[in-house]
Amino acid sequence: MLMTDQQWAGIRQRVEALGTSPASNDVFGALGHTWVLEQPLSHAELAELEAQMKVTLPEDFRTFLLCVGAGGAGPAYGVFPVRRVQGRWRWEGDGAQLADLSRLAEPFPEQGPDPQLLEELAAQCPEEEDFDEIEEFDDAIEAWDERWDAVMFNPDRTVGAIVISHRGCALRNWLVISGEHRGTIWTDDRADEADLAPLRSEDGTPMTFARWYTDWLRRAERTALDAI
C-alpha cells in the first residue's frame, strides 16, 4: 500500500478523535502513547534527517512523517518519535538504540543465522545434571547465553532498519529502510526465544508501514466503539 499525501488525509484527525473517546484506554498500548502525536516534520527537517542518515526513507513512512506526525500514537505502545537532539536526528524509544543509524543505507539482510552454527550452539547448552554444584551450572548457562546472544543479536542482522515500536516485554517491531525488504515491518521476538520475522497481512503479503498503521487505526476504532 503506497500512501501519498492525500491518502494520509484525515488520519491525524481520526487518531486525535479516538483519543477523546471514553473507551480509548481499552485499546492496547494506549496508556503508553496516551494518544499523543508528535508534530509533523517540515520538508526541510525531513531533508536534513535523510541527509544525515544518507538514505531516502520508504515513501509511505516519509509521507507519514510529513502529514501525520513524527511519531507517537500508533500500534502497540506507539510509533517511536524521530527527534533532533543536539543537532543530530535519532529515533527514541525502548530499544531504539538497537538500530545502527550509521548503517541505514546498507541492505537489510536475508534473515536467519547459520543453521549449522545454531545446531552446534544448541548442542552445547549445559545440562544441570552434568554439574556437581548449582553455582557451576549457573556460570555455564550464563556463558552459553552470552554466546547465543552474540549470534542472535549480532548487529549485522539488523543493518538497514530502525526499531519502530515496542510491544512490551522486550518484543519490538522494525521498519526496513534499505534493501529487498525496504518499507516492510518485521517482528522481533528474540527476547521470547523466537527470531526476526516479516509481519504479514491476512493475505500473506508483507506488511508495509502504511498498512500496519492504518490497520491498527481501524482495529482501535472498532475496539473503542465496541466498548461503549
Short mmCIF file of C-alpha atoms in Angstrom, two decimals:
data_model
loop_
_atom_site.label_atom_id
_atom_site.label_comp_id
_atom_site.label_asym_id
_atom_site.label_seq_id
_atom_site.Cartn_x
_atom_site.Cartn_y
_atom_site.Cartn_z
CA MET A 1 0.00 0.00 0.00
CA LEU A 2 1.69 3.19 -1.18
CA MET A 3 0.44 6.22 0.72
CA THR A 4 0.51 9.62 -0.89
CA ASP A 5 -0.01 12.90 0.94
CA GLN A 6 -3.70 12.76 0.02
CA GLN A 7 -4.15 9.20 1.27
CA TRP A 8 -2.93 10.20 4.73
CA ALA A 9 -5.53 12.97 4.79
CA GLY A 10 -7.69 12.77 7.90
CA ILE A 11 -5.58 10.12 9.65
CA ARG A 12 -4.21 12.50 12.27
CA GLN A 13 -7.72 13.81 12.97
CA ARG A 14 -9.05 10.25 13.36
CA VAL A 15 -6.31 9.42 15.87
CA GLU A 16 -6.96 12.59 17.85
CA ALA A 17 -10.72 11.94 17.85
CA LEU A 18 -10.16 8.39 19.03
CA GLY A 19 -8.08 9.71 21.91
CA THR A 20 -11.09 11.66 23.19
CA SER A 21 -13.34 8.59 23.18
CA PRO A 22 -14.41 7.44 26.65
CA ALA A 23 -13.25 3.93 25.72
CA SER A 24 -9.91 4.95 24.20
CA ASN A 25 -7.90 3.36 27.01
CA ASP A 26 -9.36 -0.04 26.10
CA VAL A 27 -7.04 -0.03 23.10
CA PHE A 28 -3.85 -1.97 23.84
CA GLY A 29 -0.88 0.32 24.41
CA ALA A 30 -2.96 3.47 24.81
CA LEU A 31 -1.65 4.12 28.31
CA GLY A 32 1.83 4.17 26.80
CA HIS A 33 1.37 6.62 23.92
CA THR A 34 -1.63 8.41 25.55
CA TRP A 35 -2.94 9.25 22.07
CA VAL A 36 -0.34 11.99 21.61
CA LEU A 37 1.07 12.53 18.11
CA GLU A 38 4.26 14.49 17.55
CA GLN A 39 4.02 17.43 15.19
CA PRO A 40 4.72 16.51 11.55
CA LEU A 41 8.15 17.24 10.16
CA SER A 42 8.64 20.06 7.70
CA HIS A 43 10.06 19.26 4.27
CA ALA A 44 13.31 20.93 5.36
CA GLU A 45 13.51 18.79 8.51
CA LEU A 46 12.85 15.61 6.55
CA ALA A 47 15.54 16.56 4.04
CA GLU A 48 18.00 17.16 6.87
CA LEU A 49 17.09 13.83 8.50
CA GLU A 50 17.61 11.90 5.28
CA ALA A 51 20.85 13.72 4.53
CA GLN A 52 22.23 12.80 7.95
CA MET A 53 21.14 9.16 7.57
CA LYS A 54 22.35 9.05 3.95
CA VAL A 55 19.10 7.33 2.86
CA THR A 56 15.73 8.09 1.37
CA LEU A 57 13.11 6.73 3.73
CA PRO A 58 10.33 4.49 2.35
CA GLU A 59 7.71 6.68 0.69
CA ASP A 60 4.77 5.83 2.93
CA PHE A 61 6.88 6.48 6.03
CA ARG A 62 8.16 9.76 4.56
CA THR A 63 4.63 11.00 3.93
CA PHE A 64 3.51 9.84 7.37
CA LEU A 65 6.24 11.98 8.95
CA LEU A 66 5.17 14.94 6.83
CA CYS A 67 1.39 14.59 7.07
CA VAL A 68 0.53 12.73 10.30
CA GLY A 69 3.34 13.16 12.80
CA ALA A 70 6.96 12.45 13.62
CA GLY A 71 5.84 9.57 15.85
CA GLY A 72 3.54 8.99 18.79
CA ALA A 73 0.15 7.28 18.95
CA GLY A 74 0.13 4.10 16.93
CA PRO A 75 0.39 0.31 17.06
CA ALA A 76 1.33 -1.28 20.39
CA TYR A 77 2.94 1.41 22.57
CA GLY A 78 3.21 3.84 19.69
CA VAL A 79 5.48 4.78 16.81
CA PHE A 80 8.93 5.76 18.04
CA PRO A 81 9.34 9.51 17.51
CA VAL A 82 12.23 10.87 15.48
CA ARG A 83 13.75 13.99 17.01
CA ARG A 84 16.70 16.29 16.53
CA VAL A 85 18.91 16.14 19.64
CA GLN A 86 21.95 18.41 19.77
CA GLY A 87 21.83 18.84 16.03
CA ARG A 88 21.54 15.13 15.19
CA TRP A 89 18.41 13.18 14.31
CA ARG A 90 17.55 9.95 16.09
CA TRP A 91 14.60 7.73 16.93
CA GLU A 92 13.73 7.50 20.61
CA GLY A 93 12.03 4.68 22.48
CA ASP A 94 12.61 1.44 24.35
CA GLY A 95 15.17 -0.35 22.19
CA ALA A 96 15.57 2.35 19.55
CA GLN A 97 19.32 2.29 20.24
CA LEU A 98 19.50 -1.25 18.82
CA ALA A 99 19.42 0.26 15.32
CA ASP A 100 22.74 1.41 13.88
CA LEU A 101 21.80 4.72 12.26
CA SER A 102 25.19 4.91 10.57
CA ARG A 103 24.35 1.80 8.53
CA LEU A 104 20.83 2.54 7.32
CA ALA A 105 21.97 2.67 3.70
CA GLU A 106 23.20 -0.93 3.87
CA PRO A 107 20.65 -3.50 2.66
CA PHE A 108 18.74 -5.33 5.36
CA PRO A 109 19.99 -8.92 5.06
CA GLU A 110 18.14 -12.13 4.40
CA GLN A 111 17.44 -13.39 7.89
CA GLY A 112 18.41 -16.48 9.82
CA PRO A 113 21.73 -17.31 11.46
CA ASP A 114 23.71 -20.23 10.03
CA PRO A 115 21.58 -23.31 10.92
CA GLN A 116 24.70 -25.42 11.49
CA LEU A 117 26.05 -22.84 13.92
CA LEU A 118 22.74 -22.75 15.81
CA GLU A 119 22.66 -26.54 15.94
CA GLU A 120 26.18 -26.61 17.36
CA LEU A 121 25.33 -23.97 19.95
CA ALA A 122 22.14 -25.78 20.95
CA ALA A 123 24.10 -28.99 21.44
CA GLN A 124 26.50 -27.14 23.73
CA CYS A 125 23.75 -25.91 26.05
CA PRO A 126 24.68 -27.06 29.59
CA GLU A 127 22.52 -29.58 31.45
CA GLU A 128 22.14 -29.24 35.20
CA GLU A 129 22.79 -32.93 35.84
CA ASP A 130 26.29 -32.56 34.39
CA PHE A 131 27.39 -30.33 37.28
CA ASP A 132 28.07 -31.13 40.93
CA GLU A 133 27.39 -27.58 42.12
CA ILE A 134 24.48 -25.34 41.12
CA GLU A 135 26.82 -22.34 41.03
CA GLU A 136 28.95 -24.07 38.38
CA PHE A 137 25.83 -24.78 36.32
CA ASP A 138 24.67 -21.17 36.64
CA ASP A 139 28.07 -19.92 35.43
CA ALA A 140 27.99 -22.32 32.48
CA ILE A 141 24.47 -21.26 31.49
CA GLU A 142 25.43 -17.59 31.70
CA ALA A 143 28.45 -18.16 29.45
CA TRP A 144 26.32 -20.13 26.97
CA ASP A 145 23.66 -17.40 26.95
CA GLU A 146 26.33 -14.86 26.03
CA ARG A 147 27.45 -16.98 23.06
CA TRP A 148 23.84 -17.49 21.94
CA ASP A 149 23.01 -13.78 22.20
CA ALA A 150 26.16 -12.90 20.26
CA VAL A 151 24.74 -14.87 17.34
CA MET A 152 21.07 -13.95 17.60
CA PHE A 153 21.64 -10.26 18.40
CA ASN A 154 24.54 -9.73 16.02
CA PRO A 155 24.10 -6.11 14.84
CA ASP A 156 24.91 -7.17 11.28
CA ARG A 157 21.47 -8.82 11.20
CA THR A 158 19.59 -5.53 11.50
CA VAL A 159 21.57 -3.12 9.33
CA GLY A 160 19.33 -1.07 7.07
CA ALA A 161 16.44 -0.98 9.56
CA ILE A 162 15.15 1.03 12.52
CA VAL A 163 13.22 -0.05 15.59
CA ILE A 164 9.78 1.48 15.04
CA SER A 165 7.78 0.33 18.09
CA HIS A 166 7.82 -1.61 21.36
CA ARG A 167 5.20 -4.27 22.07
CA GLY A 168 6.14 -4.93 25.69
CA CYS A 169 8.45 -7.48 27.36
CA ALA A 170 11.35 -6.52 25.03
CA LEU A 171 9.34 -7.53 21.94
CA ARG A 172 9.67 -4.97 19.16
CA ASN A 173 8.95 -4.15 15.53
CA TRP A 174 11.48 -2.98 12.96
CA LEU A 175 10.92 -0.95 9.79
CA VAL A 176 13.25 -1.90 6.95
CA ILE A 177 14.77 1.16 5.30
CA SER A 178 17.10 -0.35 2.68
CA GLY A 179 17.37 -3.50 0.60
CA GLU A 180 14.96 -6.01 -0.91
CA HIS A 181 12.56 -5.78 2.06
CA ARG A 182 12.51 -1.97 2.09
CA GLY A 183 9.34 -0.49 3.57
CA THR A 184 8.18 -3.63 5.40
CA ILE A 185 7.64 -4.28 9.10
CA TRP A 186 9.46 -7.12 10.86
CA THR A 187 8.66 -8.56 14.29
CA ASP A 188 11.50 -9.05 16.74
CA ASP A 189 10.62 -11.71 19.31
CA ARG A 190 14.21 -12.73 20.09
CA ALA A 191 13.62 -11.96 23.77
CA ASP A 192 10.88 -14.61 23.70
CA GLU A 193 13.04 -17.31 22.06
CA ALA A 194 11.73 -16.58 18.56
CA ASP A 195 13.57 -14.87 15.73
CA LEU A 196 13.15 -11.87 13.49
CA ALA A 197 10.34 -12.45 11.01
CA PRO A 198 8.40 -10.44 8.42
CA LEU A 199 4.99 -9.28 9.60
CA ARG A 200 2.36 -10.35 7.07
CA SER A 201 -1.14 -9.24 6.16
CA GLU A 202 -4.05 -11.66 6.24
CA ASP A 203 -3.45 -12.43 2.56
CA GLY A 204 0.17 -13.35 3.29
CA THR A 205 1.76 -10.28 1.71
CA PRO A 206 4.50 -8.44 3.62
CA MET A 207 3.12 -5.70 5.87
CA THR A 208 4.11 -2.21 4.80
CA PHE A 209 4.34 0.68 7.22
CA ALA A 210 1.14 2.26 5.86
CA ARG A 211 -0.83 -0.98 6.07
CA TRP A 212 0.50 -1.63 9.58
CA TYR A 213 -0.56 1.81 10.80
CA THR A 214 -3.96 2.07 9.13
CA ASP A 215 -4.92 -1.49 10.06
CA TRP A 216 -4.11 -0.61 13.68
CA LEU A 217 -6.24 2.53 13.47
CA ARG A 218 -9.25 0.64 12.12
CA ARG A 219 -8.93 -2.01 14.84
CA ALA A 220 -8.55 0.66 17.52
CA GLU A 221 -11.68 2.44 16.32
CA ARG A 222 -13.64 -0.82 16.45
CA THR A 223 -12.33 -1.61 19.94
CA ALA A 224 -13.33 1.80 21.27
CA LEU A 225 -16.73 1.63 19.58
CA ASP A 226 -17.49 -1.88 20.87
CA ALA A 227 -16.61 -0.83 24.42
CA ILE A 228 -19.15 1.99 24.51
#
